Coordinates of C-alpha atoms in Angstrom, one line a residue:
M26 CA 0.0 0.0 0.0
A27 CA 2.9 2.4 0.8
L28 CA 4.5 2.0 -2.6
P29 CA 1.5 3.0 -4.7
R30 CA 0.9 5.9 -2.3
R31 CA 4.5 7.2 -2.9
R32 CA 4.2 6.8 -6.6
H33 CA 0.9 8.7 -6.5
Q34 CA 2.5 11.6 -4.5
H35 CA 5.5 11.7 -6.9
H36 CA 3.1 11.8 -9.9
N37 CA 1.3 14.8 -8.3
R38 CA 4.5 16.7 -7.7
T39 CA 5.6 16.1 -11.3
R40 CA 2.3 17.2 -12.6
C41 CA 2.6 20.4 -10.6
L42 CA 6.1 21.1 -11.9
I43 CA 5.1 21.0 -15.6
P44 CA 3.2 24.4 -15.5
A45 CA 6.0 26.0 -13.5
I46 CA 8.6 24.8 -16.0
S47 CA 6.4 26.0 -18.9
A48 CA 6.0 29.4 -17.4
V49 CA 9.7 29.8 -16.8
S50 CA 10.4 28.8 -20.4
A51 CA 7.9 31.2 -21.7
A52 CA 9.4 34.0 -19.6
L53 CA 12.9 33.2 -20.9
V54 CA 11.6 33.2 -24.5
L55 CA 9.9 36.6 -24.0
L56 CA 13.0 38.0 -22.3
F57 CA 15.2 36.9 -25.3
F58 CA 12.7 38.4 -27.7
C59 CA 12.7 41.8 -25.9
F60 CA 16.5 41.7 -25.6
S61 CA 16.8 41.1 -29.4
F62 CA 15.0 44.4 -30.0
L63 CA 17.3 46.3 -27.6
V64 CA 20.6 45.1 -28.9
P65 CA 21.7 47.2 -31.9
S66 CA 22.5 45.4 -35.2
P67 CA 26.1 45.4 -36.4
G68 CA 27.0 48.7 -37.9
D69 CA 28.5 48.3 -41.4
S70 CA 28.0 49.6 -44.9
D71 CA 25.2 47.2 -45.6
H72 CA 22.7 49.0 -43.3
F73 CA 20.5 49.8 -46.3
H74 CA 19.2 46.3 -46.6
H75 CA 18.8 45.7 -42.8
T76 CA 15.2 46.6 -41.9
R77 CA 15.0 48.0 -38.4
H78 CA 12.1 48.2 -36.1
Y79 CA 12.0 51.8 -34.6
S80 CA 10.6 51.8 -31.1
S81 CA 8.9 54.9 -29.7
V82 CA 10.8 54.9 -26.4
N83 CA 12.9 57.5 -24.6
D84 CA 16.5 57.8 -25.6
G85 CA 19.1 56.5 -23.1
V86 CA 21.4 53.8 -22.1
G87 CA 20.1 50.6 -20.5
E88 CA 20.6 50.4 -16.7
G89 CA 24.0 48.9 -16.0
N90 CA 24.7 48.7 -19.8
E91 CA 27.9 50.5 -21.1
V92 CA 26.9 50.1 -24.7
P93 CA 24.8 53.0 -26.1
V94 CA 21.3 52.0 -27.2
F95 CA 20.2 53.7 -30.5
R96 CA 16.4 54.3 -30.0
V97 CA 14.4 56.8 -32.0
P98 CA 11.9 58.7 -29.7
M99 CA 8.3 59.2 -30.6
S100 CA 8.4 63.0 -30.3
G101 CA 10.5 65.3 -32.4
G102 CA 12.2 66.8 -29.3
V103 CA 12.4 70.4 -28.2
Y104 CA 14.7 72.7 -30.2
D105 CA 15.6 76.4 -30.2
R106 CA 14.1 77.0 -33.6
D107 CA 10.8 76.8 -35.5
I108 CA 11.2 73.7 -37.7
W109 CA 8.4 74.9 -40.0
T110 CA 9.9 78.3 -40.9
S111 CA 13.2 79.8 -42.0
K112 CA 15.0 82.2 -39.7
N113 CA 15.0 85.9 -40.8
A114 CA 13.0 85.0 -43.9
Q115 CA 10.8 88.0 -43.4
F116 CA 13.7 90.3 -44.2
Y117 CA 14.1 89.0 -47.8
Y118 CA 11.9 88.9 -50.9
G119 CA 12.2 87.9 -54.5
C120 CA 12.9 90.9 -56.9
S121 CA 13.1 90.4 -60.6
N122 CA 12.0 93.7 -62.2
S123 CA 14.2 95.0 -64.9
S124 CA 16.2 98.3 -64.6
S125 CA 15.4 101.4 -66.6
K126 CA 18.4 100.6 -68.8
F127 CA 16.8 97.4 -70.1
A128 CA 15.2 98.4 -73.4
K129 CA 11.9 97.1 -74.6
A130 CA 11.9 94.1 -77.0
E131 CA 10.1 96.1 -79.7
D132 CA 13.0 98.6 -79.8
V133 CA 15.8 96.0 -80.1
T134 CA 14.3 93.2 -82.1
P135 CA 14.8 93.4 -85.9
P136 CA 12.4 91.6 -88.3
N137 CA 13.3 88.2 -89.8
R138 CA 15.6 87.0 -87.1
Y139 CA 14.2 83.9 -85.4
L140 CA 15.5 81.6 -82.7
A141 CA 14.0 78.2 -82.1
I142 CA 15.2 75.7 -79.4
A143 CA 14.6 72.0 -78.9
T144 CA 14.7 71.2 -75.2
S145 CA 16.1 68.0 -73.7
G146 CA 15.1 65.8 -70.8
G147 CA 12.1 65.6 -68.4
L148 CA 9.9 68.4 -67.1
N149 CA 12.4 70.2 -64.9
Q150 CA 15.4 69.9 -67.2
Q151 CA 13.2 71.3 -70.0
R152 CA 12.2 74.1 -67.7
T153 CA 15.8 75.2 -67.4
G154 CA 16.1 75.1 -71.2
I155 CA 13.0 77.2 -71.7
T156 CA 14.2 79.8 -69.2
D157 CA 17.6 80.1 -70.7
A158 CA 16.2 80.1 -74.3
V159 CA 14.3 83.4 -73.5
V160 CA 17.6 84.9 -72.3
A161 CA 19.5 83.6 -75.3
A162 CA 16.9 85.2 -77.6
R163 CA 17.2 88.5 -75.8
M164 CA 21.1 88.4 -76.1
L165 CA 20.7 87.8 -79.9
N166 CA 17.9 90.3 -80.3
A167 CA 15.9 87.6 -81.9
T168 CA 12.2 86.6 -81.9
L169 CA 11.8 83.4 -80.0
I170 CA 9.6 80.6 -81.3
V171 CA 7.7 78.8 -78.5
P172 CA 10.1 76.0 -77.5
I173 CA 9.8 72.5 -78.8
L174 CA 9.6 69.9 -75.9
D175 CA 11.6 66.7 -75.9
K176 CA 9.5 63.7 -77.0
K177 CA 12.1 61.1 -77.7
S178 CA 13.9 60.8 -74.4
F179 CA 13.5 58.1 -71.7
W180 CA 10.3 59.8 -70.5
K181 CA 8.6 59.4 -73.9
D182 CA 6.1 62.1 -73.3
N183 CA 4.6 63.5 -76.5
S184 CA 3.1 66.6 -74.8
N185 CA 3.5 70.0 -76.6
F186 CA 4.4 73.2 -74.7
S187 CA 0.8 74.3 -74.6
E188 CA -0.4 71.1 -73.0
I189 CA 1.9 71.7 -70.0
F190 CA 2.4 75.4 -69.8
N191 CA -0.1 78.3 -70.4
V192 CA 1.4 79.4 -73.7
D193 CA -0.7 82.6 -74.0
W194 CA 0.3 83.8 -70.5
F195 CA 4.0 82.9 -71.3
I196 CA 3.9 85.1 -74.5
S197 CA 2.0 88.1 -72.9
Y198 CA 4.0 88.2 -69.7
L199 CA 7.3 88.4 -71.5
A200 CA 6.1 90.7 -74.3
K201 CA 8.2 93.7 -73.1
D202 CA 11.4 91.5 -72.7
V203 CA 11.4 89.2 -75.8
E204 CA 9.1 88.9 -78.8
I205 CA 7.7 85.4 -78.8
I206 CA 5.5 83.7 -81.5
K207 CA 3.9 80.2 -81.6
D208 CA 5.2 79.1 -85.0
L209 CA 7.9 80.1 -87.4
P210 CA 6.2 82.1 -90.2
R211 CA 6.2 80.7 -93.8
R212 CA 8.8 81.9 -96.2
R213 CA 7.4 82.6 -99.7
G214 CA 4.4 80.5 -98.8
R215 CA 6.4 77.5 -97.8
I216 CA 7.4 75.9 -94.5
W217 CA 10.7 77.3 -93.4
A218 CA 13.2 74.8 -92.0
P219 CA 15.6 76.6 -89.6
Y220 CA 19.3 75.9 -89.6
T221 CA 20.2 73.5 -86.7
M222 CA 23.2 73.8 -84.5
R223 CA 24.3 73.2 -80.9
V224 CA 26.1 75.5 -78.5
P225 CA 28.5 74.3 -75.8
R226 CA 27.5 74.0 -72.2
K227 CA 27.6 77.2 -70.1
C228 CA 27.8 79.4 -73.2
N229 CA 28.0 83.1 -72.2
D230 CA 27.0 86.3 -74.1
K231 CA 30.2 86.5 -76.0
C232 CA 29.9 82.8 -76.9
Y233 CA 26.4 83.4 -78.4
T234 CA 27.6 86.6 -80.2
S235 CA 30.5 84.8 -81.8
R236 CA 29.0 81.4 -82.5
V237 CA 25.3 81.9 -83.1
L238 CA 24.8 85.5 -84.2
P239 CA 26.8 85.2 -87.5
V240 CA 24.8 82.1 -88.5
L241 CA 21.5 83.8 -87.5
L242 CA 22.3 86.9 -89.6
K243 CA 23.0 84.7 -92.6
K244 CA 20.3 82.0 -92.2
R245 CA 17.6 84.2 -90.6
A246 CA 16.3 81.3 -88.6
V247 CA 18.3 79.0 -86.3
M248 CA 17.3 76.1 -84.1
L249 CA 19.5 75.2 -81.1
T250 CA 19.2 71.5 -80.3
K251 CA 19.5 69.6 -77.0
F252 CA 19.1 72.9 -75.3
D253 CA 19.8 72.3 -71.6
Y254 CA 22.3 74.1 -69.5
R255 CA 23.6 75.9 -72.6
L256 CA 23.8 79.3 -70.9
A257 CA 26.5 80.5 -68.5
N258 CA 25.7 80.6 -64.8
K259 CA 26.9 84.2 -64.4
L260 CA 25.4 87.0 -66.6
E261 CA 24.8 90.7 -66.2
T262 CA 22.1 91.6 -63.7
D263 CA 19.3 92.5 -66.1
L264 CA 19.7 89.1 -67.9
Q265 CA 19.7 87.3 -64.6
K266 CA 16.5 89.0 -63.5
L267 CA 15.0 88.1 -66.8
R268 CA 15.8 84.5 -66.0
C269 CA 13.8 84.9 -62.8
R270 CA 10.8 86.5 -64.5
V271 CA 10.6 83.6 -66.9
N272 CA 11.1 80.8 -64.3
Y273 CA 9.1 82.2 -61.5
H274 CA 6.3 84.2 -63.2
A275 CA 6.0 83.5 -67.0
L276 CA 6.1 79.7 -66.8
K277 CA 2.7 78.8 -65.4
F278 CA 1.1 75.3 -65.7
T279 CA -2.2 74.9 -67.7
D280 CA -5.5 75.2 -65.8
P281 CA -6.2 71.4 -65.6
I282 CA -2.7 70.8 -64.1
L283 CA -3.1 73.7 -61.6
E284 CA -6.6 72.5 -60.6
M285 CA -5.6 68.9 -59.9
G286 CA -2.4 70.1 -58.1
A287 CA -4.5 72.3 -55.9
K288 CA -6.8 69.3 -55.0
L289 CA -3.7 67.3 -53.9
V290 CA -2.4 70.1 -51.8
Q291 CA -5.9 70.6 -50.2
R292 CA -6.1 66.9 -49.4
M293 CA -2.6 66.9 -47.7
R294 CA -3.8 69.7 -45.5
M295 CA -7.2 68.2 -44.6
S296 CA -5.8 66.3 -41.6
T297 CA -2.7 68.3 -40.7
K298 CA -1.5 71.9 -40.4
H299 CA 1.9 71.2 -41.9
Y300 CA 3.4 68.7 -44.2
I301 CA 6.7 67.7 -45.7
A302 CA 7.2 67.0 -49.4
L303 CA 10.0 64.6 -50.1
H304 CA 11.5 64.3 -53.6
L305 CA 12.9 60.8 -53.4
R306 CA 15.3 59.7 -56.2
F307 CA 16.2 56.0 -55.7
E308 CA 15.4 54.4 -59.1
P309 CA 17.5 51.5 -60.3
D310 CA 18.8 53.4 -63.4
M311 CA 19.9 56.3 -61.3
L312 CA 21.8 54.1 -58.8
A313 CA 23.4 52.1 -61.6
F314 CA 24.7 55.2 -63.3
S315 CA 26.0 56.8 -60.1
G316 CA 28.0 53.6 -59.4
C317 CA 27.0 53.9 -55.7
Y318 CA 26.7 50.8 -53.5
Y319 CA 24.1 50.4 -50.7
G320 CA 24.9 47.1 -49.2
G321 CA 22.8 44.7 -51.2
G322 CA 25.6 42.3 -51.7
E323 CA 26.2 40.3 -54.9
K324 CA 22.5 40.7 -56.0
E325 CA 22.7 44.5 -56.0
R326 CA 26.1 44.5 -57.8
R327 CA 24.7 42.1 -60.4
E328 CA 21.4 43.9 -61.0
L329 CA 22.8 47.5 -61.1
G330 CA 26.0 46.4 -63.0
K331 CA 23.8 45.0 -65.8
I332 CA 22.0 48.3 -66.1
R333 CA 25.3 50.2 -66.0
K334 CA 26.5 48.4 -69.1
R335 CA 24.1 50.4 -71.2
W336 CA 26.5 53.4 -71.1
K337 CA 29.7 52.5 -72.9
T338 CA 31.4 55.7 -71.8
L339 CA 31.2 55.0 -68.1
H340 CA 34.4 54.2 -66.3
I341 CA 34.7 51.8 -63.4
S342 CA 33.7 53.7 -60.3
N343 CA 34.7 53.4 -56.6
P344 CA 31.4 53.0 -54.7
D345 CA 32.9 53.6 -51.3
R346 CA 34.6 56.8 -52.5
G347 CA 31.3 58.1 -53.9
R348 CA 29.5 57.7 -50.6
R349 CA 32.4 59.2 -48.6
Q350 CA 32.4 62.2 -50.9
G351 CA 28.7 62.7 -50.5
R352 CA 28.0 62.0 -54.1
C353 CA 25.4 59.3 -53.6
P354 CA 21.7 59.9 -52.8
L355 CA 20.6 59.1 -49.2
T356 CA 18.6 56.0 -48.7
P357 CA 14.9 56.3 -47.7
E358 CA 15.8 55.2 -44.2
E359 CA 18.6 57.7 -43.9
V360 CA 16.2 60.5 -45.0
G361 CA 13.8 59.4 -42.3
L362 CA 16.5 59.4 -39.6
M363 CA 17.7 62.8 -40.7
L364 CA 14.2 64.3 -40.5
R365 CA 13.6 62.8 -37.0
A366 CA 16.9 64.1 -35.8
L367 CA 15.9 67.6 -37.1
G368 CA 12.9 67.6 -34.9
Y369 CA 10.1 66.2 -37.1
S370 CA 8.0 63.8 -35.0
R371 CA 6.5 60.5 -35.9
D372 CA 3.1 62.0 -36.6
T373 CA 4.4 64.3 -39.3
H374 CA 2.7 63.9 -42.7
I375 CA 4.9 63.3 -45.7
Y376 CA 4.1 63.5 -49.4
A377 CA 6.5 61.5 -51.5
A378 CA 7.3 62.5 -55.1
S379 CA 9.2 59.5 -56.4
G380 CA 9.5 57.0 -59.3
E381 CA 10.2 53.3 -58.9
V382 CA 12.2 52.8 -55.7
Y383 CA 15.0 50.2 -56.0
G384 CA 14.0 47.3 -53.6
G385 CA 10.4 48.4 -53.6
E386 CA 8.4 48.3 -50.3
E387 CA 11.3 46.6 -48.5
T388 CA 13.4 49.7 -49.1
L389 CA 10.6 52.1 -48.1
A390 CA 9.6 50.1 -44.9
P391 CA 12.1 51.8 -42.5
L392 CA 11.0 55.3 -43.7
K393 CA 7.4 54.4 -43.3
A394 CA 8.1 53.0 -39.8
L395 CA 9.6 56.4 -38.9
F396 CA 6.7 58.3 -40.6
P397 CA 3.6 56.2 -40.9
N398 CA 1.6 59.1 -42.4
F399 CA 3.2 58.6 -45.8
Y400 CA 1.3 59.7 -49.0
S401 CA 1.7 60.1 -52.7
K402 CA -0.5 61.4 -55.5
D403 CA -1.7 57.9 -56.1
T404 CA -2.8 57.4 -52.5
I405 CA -4.7 60.7 -52.1
S406 CA -6.5 60.7 -55.4
R407 CA -8.8 58.5 -57.4
K408 CA -7.6 56.7 -60.5
Q409 CA -10.2 58.5 -62.6
E410 CA -8.8 61.9 -61.4
L411 CA -5.3 61.0 -62.5
E412 CA -6.4 59.4 -65.8
P413 CA -6.0 62.6 -67.9
F414 CA -2.4 62.9 -66.7
S415 CA -1.2 59.4 -66.1
A416 CA -0.1 58.7 -69.7
F417 CA 2.1 61.7 -69.7
S418 CA 5.2 61.7 -67.4
S419 CA 5.7 65.5 -67.6
R420 CA 2.2 66.2 -66.6
M421 CA 2.4 63.8 -63.7
A422 CA 5.7 65.4 -62.7
A423 CA 4.0 68.8 -62.8
L424 CA 1.5 67.6 -60.2
D425 CA 4.3 66.5 -57.9
F426 CA 6.0 69.9 -58.5
I427 CA 3.0 71.8 -57.3
V428 CA 2.5 69.7 -54.1
C429 CA 6.3 70.0 -53.4
D430 CA 6.3 73.7 -54.0
E431 CA 3.3 74.3 -51.7
S432 CA 4.7 72.2 -48.9
D433 CA 5.8 73.7 -45.6
V434 CA 9.1 71.9 -45.8
F435 CA 10.7 70.4 -48.9
V436 CA 13.3 67.7 -48.6
T437 CA 15.4 66.0 -51.2
N438 CA 17.8 63.0 -51.1
N439 CA 19.5 64.1 -54.4
N440 CA 20.7 67.0 -56.4
G441 CA 18.7 66.6 -59.6
N442 CA 16.9 69.2 -61.6
M443 CA 13.7 69.2 -59.6
A444 CA 15.6 69.6 -56.4
K445 CA 17.5 72.5 -57.8
I446 CA 14.6 74.3 -59.4
L447 CA 12.4 74.0 -56.3
A448 CA 15.3 75.1 -54.0
G449 CA 15.7 78.3 -56.0
R450 CA 11.9 78.9 -56.3
R451 CA 11.4 78.5 -52.6
R452 CA 14.2 80.9 -51.9
Y453 CA 12.6 83.4 -54.2
F454 CA 9.2 83.1 -52.7
G455 CA 10.0 83.7 -49.0
H456 CA 12.8 81.2 -48.2
K457 CA 10.5 78.4 -47.3
P458 CA 12.5 75.6 -45.5
T459 CA 14.3 73.4 -48.0
I460 CA 16.4 70.6 -46.6
R461 CA 19.3 69.4 -48.6
P462 CA 21.3 66.6 -47.0
N463 CA 25.0 67.3 -46.1
A464 CA 25.7 63.8 -47.4
K465 CA 29.4 64.0 -47.0
K466 CA 29.2 64.6 -43.2
L467 CA 26.1 62.4 -42.7
Y468 CA 27.5 59.3 -44.4
R469 CA 29.9 58.5 -41.5
L470 CA 27.3 59.4 -39.0
F471 CA 24.8 56.9 -40.4
L472 CA 27.5 54.3 -40.6
N473 CA 28.4 54.6 -36.9
R474 CA 25.0 55.3 -35.4
D475 CA 24.9 52.1 -33.5
N476 CA 27.8 53.3 -31.4
M477 CA 26.0 56.3 -30.0
T478 CA 22.7 57.2 -28.3
W479 CA 19.9 58.9 -30.2
G480 CA 20.7 62.2 -28.4
E481 CA 24.3 62.2 -29.6
F482 CA 23.2 61.2 -33.1
A483 CA 20.5 63.9 -33.4
S484 CA 22.9 66.6 -32.0
K485 CA 25.4 65.8 -34.7
V486 CA 22.8 65.7 -37.5
R487 CA 21.6 69.2 -36.5
K488 CA 25.2 70.4 -36.4
F489 CA 26.0 69.0 -39.9
Q490 CA 22.8 70.4 -41.4
R491 CA 23.5 74.0 -40.5
G492 CA 23.7 75.8 -43.8
F493 CA 21.6 73.1 -45.6
L494 CA 18.1 74.2 -44.5
G495 CA 17.2 76.8 -47.1
E496 CA 17.6 79.9 -44.9
P497 CA 18.6 83.4 -46.2
K498 CA 22.3 84.0 -46.8
E499 CA 22.9 80.3 -46.5
V500 CA 24.8 80.0 -49.8
R501 CA 27.3 82.6 -51.1
P502 CA 26.1 84.5 -54.2
G503 CA 27.3 82.9 -57.4
R504 CA 27.7 79.4 -55.9
G505 CA 26.0 76.5 -57.6
E506 CA 23.5 76.7 -60.4
F507 CA 21.6 80.0 -60.8
H508 CA 18.4 78.1 -60.9
E509 CA 19.2 76.7 -57.4
N510 CA 20.6 79.9 -56.0
P511 CA 19.1 83.0 -57.7
S512 CA 21.0 85.4 -55.5
T513 CA 20.7 88.3 -58.0
C514 CA 16.9 88.1 -57.6
I515 CA 16.9 88.1 -53.7
C516 CA 16.6 91.5 -52.1
E517 CA 16.7 92.7 -48.5
D518 CA 13.6 94.3 -47.1
S519 CA 15.2 97.4 -45.6
E520 CA 11.8 98.7 -44.2
A521 CA 11.2 95.5 -42.3
I522 CA 14.7 95.6 -40.9
E523 CA 14.3 99.2 -39.9
K524 CA 10.9 98.5 -38.2
M525 CA 12.5 95.7 -36.3
D526 CA 15.4 97.9 -35.2
I527 CA 13.0 100.6 -33.9
G528 CA 11.0 98.0 -32.0
L529 CA 14.1 96.5 -30.4
L530 CA 15.4 99.9 -29.5
K531 CA 12.2 100.8 -27.8
R532 CA 12.5 97.7 -25.7
G533 CA 16.1 98.5 -24.9
K534 CA 17.5 95.5 -26.8
G535 CA 19.7 97.3 -29.3
N536 CA 19.8 96.8 -33.1
I537 CA 18.8 93.6 -34.8
T538 CA 21.5 91.5 -36.0
I539 CA 20.8 89.3 -39.1
K540 CA 23.2 86.5 -38.6
K541 CA 25.6 85.9 -41.4
D542 CA 27.4 83.0 -39.8
T543 CA 25.6 80.7 -42.3
D544 CA 27.9 82.2 -44.9
I545 CA 30.8 80.6 -43.0
T546 CA 28.9 77.4 -42.5
S547 CA 28.0 77.1 -46.2
G548 CA 31.7 76.9 -47.0
S549 CA 31.3 73.1 -46.5
Q550 CA 28.3 73.1 -48.9
N551 CA 30.3 72.3 -52.0
M552 CA 27.6 73.2 -54.5
D553 CA 30.2 73.5 -57.2
D554 CA 31.4 70.0 -56.5
D555 CA 28.0 68.4 -56.5
L556 CA 27.3 65.2 -58.3
E557 CA 27.0 66.1 -61.9
W558 CA 26.9 63.7 -64.8
S559 CA 28.7 65.0 -67.9
D560 CA 27.4 64.7 -71.4
P561 CA 29.9 62.5 -73.3
E562 CA 28.8 64.1 -76.6
D563 CA 29.6 67.6 -75.3
D564 CA 32.9 66.4 -74.0
E565 CA 33.8 65.1 -77.4
D566 CA 32.9 68.4 -79.1
L567 CA 34.9 70.4 -76.7
S568 CA 37.9 68.1 -76.8
K569 CA 38.1 68.6 -80.6
E570 CA 38.1 72.3 -80.1
Q571 CA 40.5 72.5 -77.2
G572 CA 42.8 69.7 -78.2
K573 CA 42.3 67.7 -75.0
V574 CA 40.0 65.1 -73.5
L575 CA 37.7 66.7 -71.0
Y576 CA 35.9 63.6 -69.7
N577 CA 36.6 63.1 -66.1
Q578 CA 35.7 59.7 -64.7
T579 CA 35.0 61.2 -61.2
S580 CA 32.7 63.8 -62.7
L581 CA 29.2 62.5 -62.7
D582 CA 26.5 64.7 -64.3
Y583 CA 22.9 63.9 -63.3
D584 CA 21.8 66.6 -65.7
A585 CA 22.6 65.0 -69.0
L586 CA 23.8 61.9 -70.8
M587 CA 24.3 61.6 -74.5
S588 CA 21.0 60.7 -76.2
E589 CA 22.5 58.2 -78.5
E590 CA 23.1 55.8 -75.6
P591 CA 20.0 54.9 -73.6
E592 CA 18.3 58.3 -73.3
L593 CA 18.5 58.8 -69.6
D594 CA 19.9 62.3 -69.5
E595 CA 16.9 63.6 -67.6
L596 CA 15.8 60.4 -65.8
L597 CA 18.8 60.8 -63.6
S598 CA 18.3 64.5 -63.0
D599 CA 14.5 65.3 -62.8

């Protein structure tokens, strides 16, 4: 009897231990799971393909743990500046009126002298060509034919000028500056074919006078082909101001584009007071041409290497050097971390203007985790609404342009044409915040972020981004492309400064000081050394003239590639 009783008691004890063991095991598994979230992943150059889970906890170091824990907080933090406005912006305004010395077009334009231009690239690259064409016509005292848009490039958009821009407004607004007509008049009752030629990049007034004017006087009508960035960056003041009148006032989208763009802006503002517009360039073709490497291993090298073979003129690049020099676009994750470090909280609404993203949703996942309120024109509109535009890449790009232009903050991960044009436009119209990554400094910071706390990381991001936020006097006059930094067309509001001075004196605080330390900071903003992709065809033309090869394997030009090879000159820059 005793033996069965002991067996029964042992069986009861064992049965009681099973739930206890199960509970302990479950606790250990849960502890391991939590610990795996807290331990930072190894920091290396392959961080682009490692999807992180961003927790909304306070920054800090674990108790008794000497290793910093990189945790992104939920809030944007408290900073000593308004993240939705530019400091001292109220003291500057866009000014593009001509001087009294600038003669009227009717007084300087002789009859039978016509200039036509054929633009190159996507919407924004063509916009620079149109702007510069008006100035070129003025320098040559010629009547300008409404520009012909590029229909053969990668974008394959067969839209005419009048289907994107308000052509009647364009002609009437510039009537005092340049005579513009819609079509070349017939000659002796027949269609007149203009003489075609091309001018070098950055051609100045003397260049046009010596190269184009003699041909124009002889042929009466000249067409300049592949017209993009064919005008010098530095011109006399009245010509620079004419550039601004064209770009910021005369070029107005058609009513259907403006109306749809206004709807998109309204929908972005329906649930939030402020929103950020992000121009995200991370297409496979762009990454392939840049030669940059983002940690995707052999798969990435193979896929992008295959695309890269399309361009016979490309030299073997050094991907690591490109990233170190800040010549590679930031990844979506890096853009998100930069914005959070600058004070934009998790509930900030973001409108993304982008094409196909390399890696798809997997690449976008970390950015969306940091900013869940993530939208695009496709997500805030119905398919039927976009149908009139969807078959035309330039019209779709125009919609993105409007939403980005109207945003409270504009951010870009690249230095393409749209980024440059919008940066200049936002400076002209009140210095609205425009964030351009200081990629050279941020690269190492992103690489080593697992070795620091969030507070340390955010502090360094804010330090490195001084001079890259779109504030007044941030870039020295004459630096970079004029379309990006239209310094000639930015004037000080002396009355506003005087009123502020008087107000401060009354309160006994002395005169106002408009800080110019950003001029010093912007010394590191190497706008002249930005990633630019040279046009091999232009290089060949110039090398024949100058007796030397000008192609530089380290000079990458997003703005143009020769059209005879896969026509991606504007794909990589718009």
